[in-house]
Amino acid sequence: MSVSATTGGFAVGHADSITYYASAPEPGDGHRALRTSGPDHRLDSYLRAVRSAADHLPHPGLAPELDAPSLADVYVPRRTSAQAARAPEAAEHVFTGEDPLRVLLAGPGHGKSTLLRQHLLSTSLHLLATEGDPARPALAFPVLIRAADLVGAPLLAPALAHAVTEQCGPFGLREALTEDFFRRPPRLGARWLVMVDGLDEVPDRTARLSLLDRFARETGQPDTPYRFLVATRPLPGDELDRLPRAAGLFTLEPFTDDEVRTYVHKRLHALPDTDHHVRAFLRGVRRTRLEELARIPLMTAMLCHLYEADTDRPLPDGRAGVFRSFVELLYEENVHKGVGDLQDRAIDTLTGRYQIPADRRTVEKAAERAREHLPVLIDHLAHERISGNRAPATAILTAHPYARRPDEVKAPLWDALLASLLRSCGLLAGQGGDVEFLHRTLLEYHAARHATRDPEARALLFDRLFPGQRLRDRLRRATGRTSGIEPLDPLGLEPSYSPWASFSTHC
């Protein structure tokens, strides 16, 4: 199809013997423009890049780095329940249909991001395979973006272009995508399915509500090129009530026993006598009473990682034990990678720039102090992130006494050292020029460690969580200790933070 003219406010397009007429977009009115020509030449490159990017597990570090499985290797089909539905059905139904706006709800670690990536992978493969087929179904073209990347973005299309280029550039995207790519439908008769991940990770309630209103307004336009699927943990209060009544609400179901077994078999397939190890693993889960936790995909992934590291070692007890053992394992694995030597080289590279002995000693002392207190700094970073601080990680750490920049060191050099130390620990990974925790629940775990770091912090939070004096006294007598999370104004905006209170003093 080609456009032969754009006059008088109309675009005239021709395909075979059919002529199409459509309103020509006004300058700058990109997001409701109609596509009147063939597919954008960048579409093939986009689909190939997102296919490659999606096949990587969404949370690196949750599997051994060597021979890490792809998403296709370990994915187990999931089930979702629609609101008022009698029974769960295949999760793929969430992505189909013509509903302009749907919400996918699930608790922490239940696999929301993995499900979105699986759809991105399978749909991009299908669209590439059927390119040029006149009988191909009119599938929505998926595009994945984090909710945080939309906060403060004045226009949707530029935000999508920037986020996708950043995510997919390393995976074969041939050129940077621009806003016009996402302003119009990807193909005549098709729409974009904008999959917004992690709405709950936006800490500010006003910003979350603003995004929900934005999605509702956009889908209310009769000629919008977008459908939306928003993945989130349950939100506080009645936030989702402001969505249109036609918005579909779906809940991602936890693993069944059969699905746990299937996942474990896929994950442990590289071990000799896989069936034996699957049975041993499941016995260990029952012995430590982790059956319910194992229904959460993230917990099963962590348990498999722990089992692969030492098949003779008993699985840990409880959620706190799983996270504590997992974090310890990450540190142990990094020891084998020579992280200490990497950190030494990073510090030597920085201190080697200073030839005056006094300056060199000052810089070296500050760098060693930051390395020595890295666990404390990581907990502090998690605390700041969960309270809504979106400043670069290095800026957050520099404000902490243990990582304060010496006057002798220029800011970019100090930031480079701190970033190197953070990446080396195995708990964080590079993302968009910054470093982020491998998974939201790891962030919460370390934020809880910070919040219960000493008796004073625990007492303050205990008073915040249990404001009644008589209730506080009774609980203190009953437990002989205090636990909880440091009192923060954003506490009420982050419902996922509180569950760590019950065991955070053991961390």
mmCIF file of N, CA and C in Angstrom, residues 353-471:
data_model
loop_
_atom_site.group_PDB
_atom_site.id
_atom_site.type_symbol
_atom_site.label_atom_id
_atom_site.label_comp_id
_atom_site.label_asym_id
_atom_site.label_seq_id
_atom_site.Cartn_x
_atom_site.Cartn_y
_atom_site.Cartn_z
ATOM 1 N N ARG A 353 45.788 7.787 40.269
ATOM 2 C CA ARG A 353 45.751 9.100 39.622
ATOM 3 C C ARG A 353 46.357 10.189 40.502
ATOM 4 N N TYR A 354 46.627 9.875 41.770
ATOM 5 C CA TYR A 354 47.063 10.907 42.722
ATOM 6 C C TYR A 354 48.493 10.610 43.150
ATOM 7 N N GLN A 355 49.383 11.532 42.849
ATOM 8 C CA GLN A 355 50.799 11.334 43.089
ATOM 9 C C GLN A 355 51.293 11.984 44.372
ATOM 10 N N ILE A 356 50.530 12.923 44.890
ATOM 11 C CA ILE A 356 50.911 13.521 46.168
ATOM 12 C C ILE A 356 50.554 12.523 47.270
ATOM 13 N N PRO A 357 51.515 12.084 48.071
ATOM 14 C CA PRO A 357 51.258 11.021 49.049
ATOM 15 C C PRO A 357 50.065 11.282 49.955
ATOM 16 N N ALA A 358 49.909 12.505 50.447
ATOM 17 C CA ALA A 358 48.799 12.798 51.361
ATOM 18 C C ALA A 358 47.456 12.621 50.652
ATOM 19 N N ASP A 359 47.365 13.107 49.400
ATOM 20 C CA ASP A 359 46.119 12.960 48.642
ATOM 21 C C ASP A 359 45.832 11.485 48.373
ATOM 22 N N ARG A 360 46.889 10.771 48.016
ATOM 23 C CA ARG A 360 46.705 9.349 47.703
ATOM 24 C C ARG A 360 46.192 8.588 48.921
ATOM 25 N N ARG A 361 46.732 8.883 50.102
ATOM 26 C CA ARG A 361 46.284 8.204 51.312
ATOM 27 C C ARG A 361 44.829 8.554 51.631
ATOM 28 N N THR A 362 44.460 9.802 51.430
ATOM 29 C CA THR A 362 43.075 10.229 51.700
ATOM 30 C C THR A 362 42.097 9.501 50.783
ATOM 31 N N VAL A 363 42.440 9.442 49.496
ATOM 32 C CA VAL A 363 41.549 8.797 48.530
ATOM 33 C C VAL A 363 41.453 7.303 48.809
ATOM 34 N N GLU A 364 42.589 6.690 49.082
ATOM 35 C CA GLU A 364 42.593 5.252 49.341
ATOM 36 C C GLU A 364 41.794 4.922 50.601
ATOM 37 N N LYS A 365 41.918 5.730 51.628
ATOM 38 C CA LYS A 365 41.179 5.494 52.867
ATOM 39 C C LYS A 365 39.672 5.592 52.618
ATOM 40 N N ALA A 366 39.245 6.580 51.833
ATOM 41 C CA ALA A 366 37.819 6.744 51.545
ATOM 42 C C ALA A 366 37.293 5.585 50.703
ATOM 43 N N ALA A 367 38.073 5.153 49.723
ATOM 44 C CA ALA A 367 37.638 4.045 48.867
ATOM 45 C C ALA A 367 37.540 2.749 49.659
ATOM 46 N N GLU A 368 38.515 2.498 50.523
ATOM 47 C CA GLU A 368 38.475 1.283 51.331
ATOM 48 C C GLU A 368 37.317 1.319 52.329
ATOM 49 N N ARG A 369 37.012 2.500 52.842
ATOM 50 C CA ARG A 369 35.876 2.613 53.763
ATOM 51 C C ARG A 369 34.572 2.250 53.049
ATOM 52 N N ALA A 370 34.415 2.717 51.815
ATOM 53 C CA ALA A 370 33.211 2.387 51.052
ATOM 54 C C ALA A 370 33.126 0.885 50.791
ATOM 55 N N ARG A 371 34.243 0.258 50.433
ATOM 56 C CA ARG A 371 34.226 -1.176 50.180
ATOM 57 C C ARG A 371 33.939 -1.955 51.461
ATOM 58 N N GLU A 372 34.536 -1.561 52.558
ATOM 59 C CA GLU A 372 34.349 -2.271 53.819
ATOM 60 C C GLU A 372 32.886 -2.250 54.258
ATOM 61 N N HIS A 373 32.210 -1.141 53.996
ATOM 62 C CA HIS A 373 30.824 -0.992 54.458
ATOM 63 C C HIS A 373 29.829 -1.202 53.316
ATOM 64 N N LEU A 374 30.217 -1.928 52.288
ATOM 65 C CA LEU A 374 29.333 -2.121 51.143
ATOM 66 C C LEU A 374 27.991 -2.748 51.534
ATOM 67 N N PRO A 375 27.941 -3.772 52.396
ATOM 68 C CA PRO A 375 26.620 -4.307 52.780
ATOM 69 C C PRO A 375 25.710 -3.259 53.408
ATOM 70 N N VAL A 376 26.268 -2.404 54.258
ATOM 71 C CA VAL A 376 25.472 -1.343 54.871
ATOM 72 C C VAL A 376 24.993 -0.356 53.811
ATOM 73 N N LEU A 377 25.859 -0.040 52.874
ATOM 74 C CA LEU A 377 25.495 0.895 51.816
ATOM 75 C C LEU A 377 24.411 0.322 50.910
ATOM 76 N N ILE A 378 24.465 -0.975 50.646
ATOM 77 C CA ILE A 378 23.432 -1.608 49.821
ATOM 78 C C ILE A 378 22.084 -1.558 50.539
ATOM 79 N N ASP A 379 22.083 -1.827 51.850
ATOM 80 C CA ASP A 379 20.838 -1.726 52.613
ATOM 81 C C ASP A 379 20.301 -0.294 52.580
ATOM 82 N N HIS A 380 21.193 0.667 52.715
ATOM 83 C CA HIS A 380 20.784 2.080 52.673
ATOM 84 C C HIS A 380 20.203 2.429 51.299
ATOM 85 N N LEU A 381 20.827 1.960 50.244
ATOM 86 C CA LEU A 381 20.325 2.220 48.897
ATOM 87 C C LEU A 381 18.913 1.647 48.738
ATOM 88 N N ALA A 382 18.701 0.430 49.243
ATOM 89 C CA ALA A 382 17.372 -0.181 49.148
ATOM 90 C C ALA A 382 16.342 0.648 49.900
ATOM 91 N N HIS A 383 16.714 1.110 51.076
ATOM 92 C CA HIS A 383 15.825 1.962 51.882
ATOM 93 C C HIS A 383 15.437 3.218 51.104
ATOM 94 N N GLU A 384 16.397 3.853 50.485
ATOM 95 C CA GLU A 384 16.115 5.074 49.731
ATOM 96 C C GLU A 384 15.250 4.789 48.503
ATOM 97 N N ARG A 385 15.547 3.706 47.824
ATOM 98 C CA ARG A 385 14.764 3.357 46.630
ATOM 99 C C ARG A 385 13.302 3.085 46.989
ATOM 100 N N ILE A 386 13.091 2.353 48.060
ATOM 101 C CA ILE A 386 11.718 1.982 48.397
ATOM 102 C C ILE A 386 10.930 3.172 48.928
ATOM 103 N N SER A 387 11.642 4.195 49.389
ATOM 104 C CA SER A 387 10.961 5.406 49.852
ATOM 105 C C SER A 387 10.773 6.421 48.737
ATOM 106 N N GLY A 388 11.148 6.032 47.505
ATOM 107 C CA GLY A 388 10.846 6.883 46.353
ATOM 108 C C GLY A 388 11.995 7.690 45.808
ATOM 109 N N ASN A 389 13.186 7.522 46.341
ATOM 110 C CA ASN A 389 14.337 8.278 45.853
ATOM 111 C C ASN A 389 14.828 7.659 44.548
ATOM 112 N N ARG A 390 14.646 8.362 43.434
ATOM 113 C CA ARG A 390 15.044 7.850 42.125
ATOM 114 C C ARG A 390 16.337 8.489 41.633
ATOM 115 N N ALA A 391 17.079 9.133 42.525
ATOM 116 C CA ALA A 391 18.381 9.668 42.139
ATOM 117 C C ALA A 391 19.300 8.516 41.759
ATOM 118 N N PRO A 392 20.334 8.775 40.972
ATOM 119 C CA PRO A 392 21.277 7.699 40.651
ATOM 120 C C PRO A 392 21.821 7.045 41.915
ATOM 121 N N ALA A 393 22.065 5.755 41.838
ATOM 122 C CA ALA A 393 22.530 5.018 43.004
ATOM 123 C C ALA A 393 23.805 5.626 43.582
ATOM 124 N N THR A 394 24.708 6.058 42.708
ATOM 125 C CA THR A 394 25.960 6.623 43.210
ATOM 126 C C THR A 394 25.726 7.932 43.957
ATOM 127 N N ALA A 395 24.736 8.717 43.534
ATOM 128 C CA ALA A 395 24.420 9.968 44.244
ATOM 129 C C ALA A 395 23.842 9.666 45.623
ATOM 130 N N ILE A 396 23.018 8.619 45.710
ATOM 131 C CA ILE A 396 22.454 8.227 47.004
ATOM 132 C C ILE A 396 23.556 7.787 47.956
ATOM 133 N N LEU A 397 24.492 6.995 47.452
ATOM 134 C CA LEU A 397 25.562 6.507 48.319
ATOM 135 C C LEU A 397 26.515 7.612 48.727
ATOM 136 N N THR A 398 26.800 8.533 47.840
ATOM 137 C CA THR A 398 27.742 9.607 48.154
ATOM 138 C C THR A 398 27.252 10.442 49.328
ATOM 139 N N ALA A 399 25.929 10.503 49.505
ATOM 140 C CA ALA A 399 25.379 11.266 50.625
ATOM 141 C C ALA A 399 25.515 10.529 51.954
ATOM 142 N N HIS A 400 25.910 9.253 51.921
ATOM 143 C CA HIS A 400 26.070 8.465 53.142
ATOM 144 C C HIS A 400 27.488 8.666 53.690
ATOM 145 N N PRO A 401 27.637 8.762 55.004
ATOM 146 C CA PRO A 401 28.979 9.006 55.575
ATOM 147 C C PRO A 401 30.015 7.968 55.165
ATOM 148 N N TYR A 402 29.617 6.725 54.966
ATOM 149 C CA TYR A 402 30.579 5.688 54.613
ATOM 150 C C TYR A 402 31.046 5.766 53.154
ATOM 151 N N ALA A 403 30.372 6.561 52.344
ATOM 152 C CA ALA A 403 30.751 6.645 50.932
ATOM 153 C C ALA A 403 30.920 8.089 50.476
ATOM 154 N N ARG A 404 31.203 8.953 51.410
ATOM 155 C CA ARG A 404 31.349 10.373 51.071
ATOM 156 C C ARG A 404 32.574 10.592 50.191
ATOM 157 N N ARG A 405 32.412 11.425 49.177
ATOM 158 C CA ARG A 405 33.497 11.678 48.209
ATOM 159 C C ARG A 405 34.527 12.626 48.812
ATOM 160 N N PRO A 406 35.804 12.242 48.758
ATOM 161 C CA PRO A 406 36.849 13.176 49.210
ATOM 162 C C PRO A 406 36.921 14.389 48.289
ATOM 163 N N ASP A 407 37.300 15.506 48.836
ATOM 164 C CA ASP A 407 37.408 16.727 48.031
ATOM 165 C C ASP A 407 38.414 16.557 46.895
ATOM 166 N N GLU A 408 39.398 15.697 47.104
ATOM 167 C CA GLU A 408 40.445 15.531 46.089
ATOM 168 C C GLU A 408 39.942 14.811 44.832
ATOM 169 N N VAL A 409 38.801 14.134 44.893
ATOM 170 C CA VAL A 409 38.326 13.294 43.790
ATOM 171 C C VAL A 409 37.181 13.992 43.056
ATOM 172 N N LYS A 410 37.268 14.033 41.744
ATOM 173 C CA LYS A 410 36.182 14.588 40.949
ATOM 174 C C LYS A 410 34.989 13.636 40.966
ATOM 175 N N ALA A 411 33.797 14.222 40.890
ATOM 176 C CA ALA A 411 32.568 13.433 41.036
ATOM 177 C C ALA A 411 32.468 12.268 40.056
ATOM 178 N N PRO A 412 32.766 12.440 38.760
ATOM 179 C CA PRO A 412 32.635 11.301 37.839
ATOM 180 C C PRO A 412 33.538 10.125 38.207
ATOM 181 N N LEU A 413 34.743 10.418 38.707
ATOM 182 C CA LEU A 413 35.660 9.342 39.090
ATOM 183 C C LEU A 413 35.145 8.587 40.316
ATOM 184 N N TRP A 414 34.598 9.326 41.280
ATOM 185 C CA TRP A 414 34.072 8.678 42.477
ATOM 186 C C TRP A 414 32.811 7.861 42.149
ATOM 187 N N ASP A 415 31.963 8.418 41.288
ATOM 188 C CA ASP A 415 30.764 7.690 40.867
ATOM 189 C C ASP A 415 31.142 6.387 40.170
ATOM 190 N N ALA A 416 32.181 6.432 39.364
ATOM 191 C CA ALA A 416 32.605 5.220 38.651
ATOM 192 C C ALA A 416 33.069 4.149 39.633
ATOM 193 N N LEU A 417 33.784 4.549 40.685
ATOM 194 C CA LEU A 417 34.222 3.584 41.688
ATOM 195 C C LEU A 417 33.029 2.965 42.420
ATOM 196 N N LEU A 418 32.086 3.800 42.871
ATOM 197 C CA LEU A 418 30.930 3.280 43.599
ATOM 198 C C LEU A 418 30.087 2.356 42.726
ATOM 199 N N ALA A 419 29.912 2.724 41.468
ATOM 200 C CA ALA A 419 29.140 1.876 40.560
ATOM 201 C C ALA A 419 29.822 0.528 40.373
ATOM 202 N N SER A 420 31.143 0.535 40.290
ATOM 203 C CA SER A 420 31.890 -0.711 40.139
ATOM 204 C C SER A 420 31.729 -1.595 41.371
ATOM 205 N N LEU A 421 31.780 -1.003 42.549
ATOM 206 C CA LEU A 421 31.600 -1.768 43.776
ATOM 207 C C LEU A 421 30.193 -2.372 43.853
ATOM 208 N N LEU A 422 29.194 -1.606 43.480
ATOM 209 C CA LEU A 422 27.818 -2.098 43.525
ATOM 210 C C LEU A 422 27.605 -3.247 42.547
ATOM 211 N N ARG A 423 28.093 -3.095 41.333
ATOM 212 C CA ARG A 423 27.886 -4.155 40.329
ATOM 213 C C ARG A 423 28.614 -5.430 40.726
ATOM 214 N N SER A 424 29.714 -5.296 41.445
ATOM 215 C CA SER A 424 30.517 -6.467 41.760
ATOM 216 C C SER A 424 29.858 -7.380 42.788
ATOM 217 N N CYS A 425 28.901 -6.860 43.557
ATOM 218 C CA CYS A 425 28.370 -7.645 44.674
ATOM 219 C C CYS A 425 27.430 -8.741 44.221
ATOM 220 N N GLY A 426 26.899 -8.661 43.006
ATOM 221 C CA GLY A 426 26.009 -9.694 42.498
ATOM 222 C C GLY A 426 24.548 -9.473 42.804
ATOM 223 N N LEU A 427 24.224 -8.465 43.598
ATOM 224 C CA LEU A 427 22.835 -8.191 43.955
ATOM 225 C C LEU A 427 22.189 -7.183 43.027
ATOM 226 N N LEU A 428 22.994 -6.437 42.308
ATOM 227 C CA LEU A 428 22.489 -5.387 41.440
ATOM 228 C C LEU A 428 23.055 -5.581 40.040
ATOM 229 N N ALA A 429 22.355 -5.015 39.068
ATOM 230 C CA ALA A 429 22.792 -5.113 37.675
ATOM 231 C C ALA A 429 22.609 -3.762 37.007
ATOM 232 N N GLY A 430 23.406 -3.517 35.983
ATOM 233 C CA GLY A 430 23.278 -2.277 35.243
ATOM 234 C C GLY A 430 21.946 -2.195 34.526
ATOM 235 N N GLN A 431 21.356 -1.003 34.568
ATOM 236 C CA GLN A 431 20.079 -0.791 33.895
ATOM 237 C C GLN A 431 19.952 0.686 33.546
ATOM 238 N N GLY A 432 19.976 0.953 32.260
ATOM 239 C CA GLY A 432 19.765 2.319 31.802
ATOM 240 C C GLY A 432 20.742 3.331 32.357
ATOM 241 N N GLY A 433 22.009 2.977 32.451
ATOM 242 C CA GLY A 433 23.000 3.913 32.956
ATOM 243 C C GLY A 433 23.063 3.974 34.474
ATOM 244 N N ASP A 434 22.237 3.192 35.154
ATOM 245 C CA ASP A 434 22.242 3.147 36.611
ATOM 246 C C ASP A 434 22.362 1.683 37.028
ATOM 247 N N VAL A 435 22.279 1.401 38.299
ATOM 248 C CA VAL A 435 22.265 0.020 38.783
ATOM 249 C C VAL A 435 20.988 -0.190 39.584
ATOM 250 N N GLU A 436 20.361 -1.345 39.414
ATOM 251 C CA GLU A 436 19.126 -1.679 40.106
ATOM 252 C C GLU A 436 19.231 -3.085 40.685
ATOM 253 N N PHE A 437 18.441 -3.351 41.711
ATOM 254 C CA PHE A 437 18.410 -4.675 42.312
ATOM 255 C C PHE A 437 17.858 -5.691 41.321
ATOM 256 N N LEU A 438 18.347 -6.933 41.445
ATOM 257 C CA LEU A 438 17.945 -7.971 40.502
ATOM 258 C C LEU A 438 16.445 -8.193 40.494
ATOM 259 N N HIS A 439 15.812 -8.035 41.632
ATOM 260 C CA HIS A 439 14.372 -8.234 41.726
ATOM 261 C C HIS A 439 13.841 -7.345 42.831
ATOM 262 N N ARG A 440 12.595 -6.941 42.680
ATOM 263 C CA ARG A 440 11.972 -6.056 43.668
ATOM 264 C C ARG A 440 12.017 -6.647 45.070
ATOM 265 N N THR A 441 11.818 -7.945 45.196
ATOM 266 C CA THR A 441 11.806 -8.535 46.533
ATOM 267 C C THR A 441 13.183 -8.493 47.195
ATOM 268 N N LEU A 442 14.258 -8.532 46.414
ATOM 269 C CA LEU A 442 15.592 -8.359 47.000
ATOM 270 C C LEU A 442 15.763 -6.947 47.536
ATOM 271 N N LEU A 443 15.222 -5.981 46.816
ATOM 272 C CA LEU A 443 15.249 -4.606 47.307
ATOM 273 C C LEU A 443 14.515 -4.515 48.641
ATOM 274 N N GLU A 444 13.331 -5.134 48.715
ATOM 275 C CA GLU A 444 12.546 -5.068 49.948
ATOM 276 C C GLU A 444 13.268 -5.754 51.112
ATOM 277 N N TYR A 445 13.905 -6.873 50.813
ATOM 278 C CA TYR A 445 14.645 -7.599 51.847
ATOM 279 C C TYR A 445 15.747 -6.710 52.431
ATOM 280 N N HIS A 446 16.497 -6.045 51.575
ATOM 281 C CA HIS A 446 17.596 -5.208 52.066
ATOM 282 C C HIS A 446 17.082 -3.924 52.705
ATOM 283 N N ALA A 447 15.943 -3.418 52.246
ATOM 284 C CA ALA A 447 15.343 -2.259 52.919
ATOM 285 C C ALA A 447 14.912 -2.622 54.335
ATOM 286 N N ALA A 448 14.378 -3.836 54.510
ATOM 287 C CA ALA A 448 13.992 -4.282 55.847
ATOM 288 C C ALA A 448 15.217 -4.458 56.739
ATOM 289 N N ARG A 449 16.324 -4.940 56.163
ATOM 290 C CA ARG A 449 17.570 -5.036 56.942
ATOM 291 C C ARG A 449 17.987 -3.657 57.452
ATOM 292 N N HIS A 450 17.885 -2.669 56.572
ATOM 293 C CA HIS A 450 18.243 -1.313 56.976
ATOM 294 C C HIS A 450 17.305 -0.818 58.080
ATOM 295 N N ALA A 451 16.016 -1.096 57.915
ATOM 296 C CA ALA A 451 15.026 -0.576 58.851
ATOM 297 C C ALA A 451 15.164 -1.183 60.240
ATOM 298 N N THR A 452 15.771 -2.351 60.333
ATOM 299 C CA THR A 452 15.934 -3.009 61.639
ATOM 300 C C THR A 452 17.410 -3.160 61.980
ATOM 301 N N ARG A 453 18.198 -2.193 61.579
ATOM 302 C CA ARG A 453 19.657 -2.302 61.665
ATOM 303 C C ARG A 453 20.178 -2.179 63.096
ATOM 304 N N ASP A 454 19.406 -1.562 63.994
ATOM 305 C CA ASP A 454 19.850 -1.419 65.380
ATOM 306 C C ASP A 454 18.615 -1.280 66.261
ATOM 307 N N PRO A 455 18.792 -1.407 67.582
ATOM 308 C CA PRO A 455 17.626 -1.344 68.482
ATOM 309 C C PRO A 455 16.847 -0.039 68.368
ATOM 310 N N GLU A 456 17.530 1.076 68.151
ATOM 311 C CA GLU A 456 16.831 2.353 68.066
ATOM 312 C C GLU A 456 15.898 2.393 66.853
ATOM 313 N N ALA A 457 16.402 1.924 65.700
ATOM 314 C CA ALA A 457 15.565 1.914 64.497
ATOM 315 C C ALA A 457 14.375 0.980 64.669
ATOM 316 N N ARG A 458 14.617 -0.176 65.304
ATOM 317 C CA ARG A 458 13.523 -1.109 65.514
ATOM 318 C C ARG A 458 12.474 -0.530 66.461
ATOM 319 N N ALA A 459 12.918 0.150 67.496
ATOM 320 C CA ALA A 459 11.977 0.726 68.457
ATOM 321 C C ALA A 459 11.131 1.818 67.806
ATOM 322 N N LEU A 460 11.760 2.649 67.000
ATOM 323 C CA LEU A 460 11.014 3.704 66.322
ATOM 324 C C LEU A 460 9.925 3.114 65.426
ATOM 325 N N LEU A 461 10.301 2.098 64.690
ATOM 326 C CA LEU A 461 9.328 1.524 63.771
ATOM 327 C C LEU A 461 8.257 0.734 64.514
ATOM 328 N N PHE A 462 8.658 0.069 65.574
ATOM 329 C CA PHE A 462 7.692 -0.659 66.385
ATOM 330 C C PHE A 462 6.612 0.308 66.872
ATOM 331 N N ASP A 463 7.016 1.492 67.304
ATOM 332 C CA ASP A 463 6.050 2.488 67.765
ATOM 333 C C ASP A 463 5.165 2.965 66.622
ATOM 334 N N ARG A 464 5.726 3.028 65.419
ATOM 335 C CA ARG A 464 4.934 3.463 64.264
ATOM 336 C C ARG A 464 3.915 2.386 63.876
ATOM 337 N N LEU A 465 4.339 1.137 63.889
ATOM 338 C CA LEU A 465 3.446 0.062 63.468
ATOM 339 C C LEU A 465 2.376 -0.228 64.520
ATOM 340 N N PHE A 466 2.725 -0.042 65.801
ATOM 341 C CA PHE A 466 1.803 -0.345 66.889
ATOM 342 C C PHE A 466 1.705 0.886 67.790
ATOM 343 N N PRO A 467 0.902 1.870 67.400
ATOM 344 C CA PRO A 467 0.914 3.154 68.103
ATOM 345 C C PRO A 467 0.330 3.104 69.514
ATOM 346 N N GLY A 468 -0.532 2.128 69.830
ATOM 347 C CA GLY A 468 -1.115 2.074 71.168
ATOM 348 C C GLY A 468 -0.094 1.646 72.207
ATOM 349 N N GLN A 469 0.059 2.423 73.274
ATOM 350 C CA GLN A 469 1.083 2.143 74.275
ATOM 351 C C GLN A 469 0.867 0.779 74.927
ATOM 352 N N ARG A 470 -0.377 0.468 75.293
ATOM 353 C CA ARG A 470 -0.625 -0.808 75.959
ATOM 354 C C ARG A 470 -0.338 -1.971 75.005
ATOM 355 N N LEU A 471 -0.728 -1.803 73.723
ATOM 356 C CA LEU A 471 -0.460 -2.861 72.747
ATOM 357 C C LEU A 471 1.038 -3.039 72.557
#
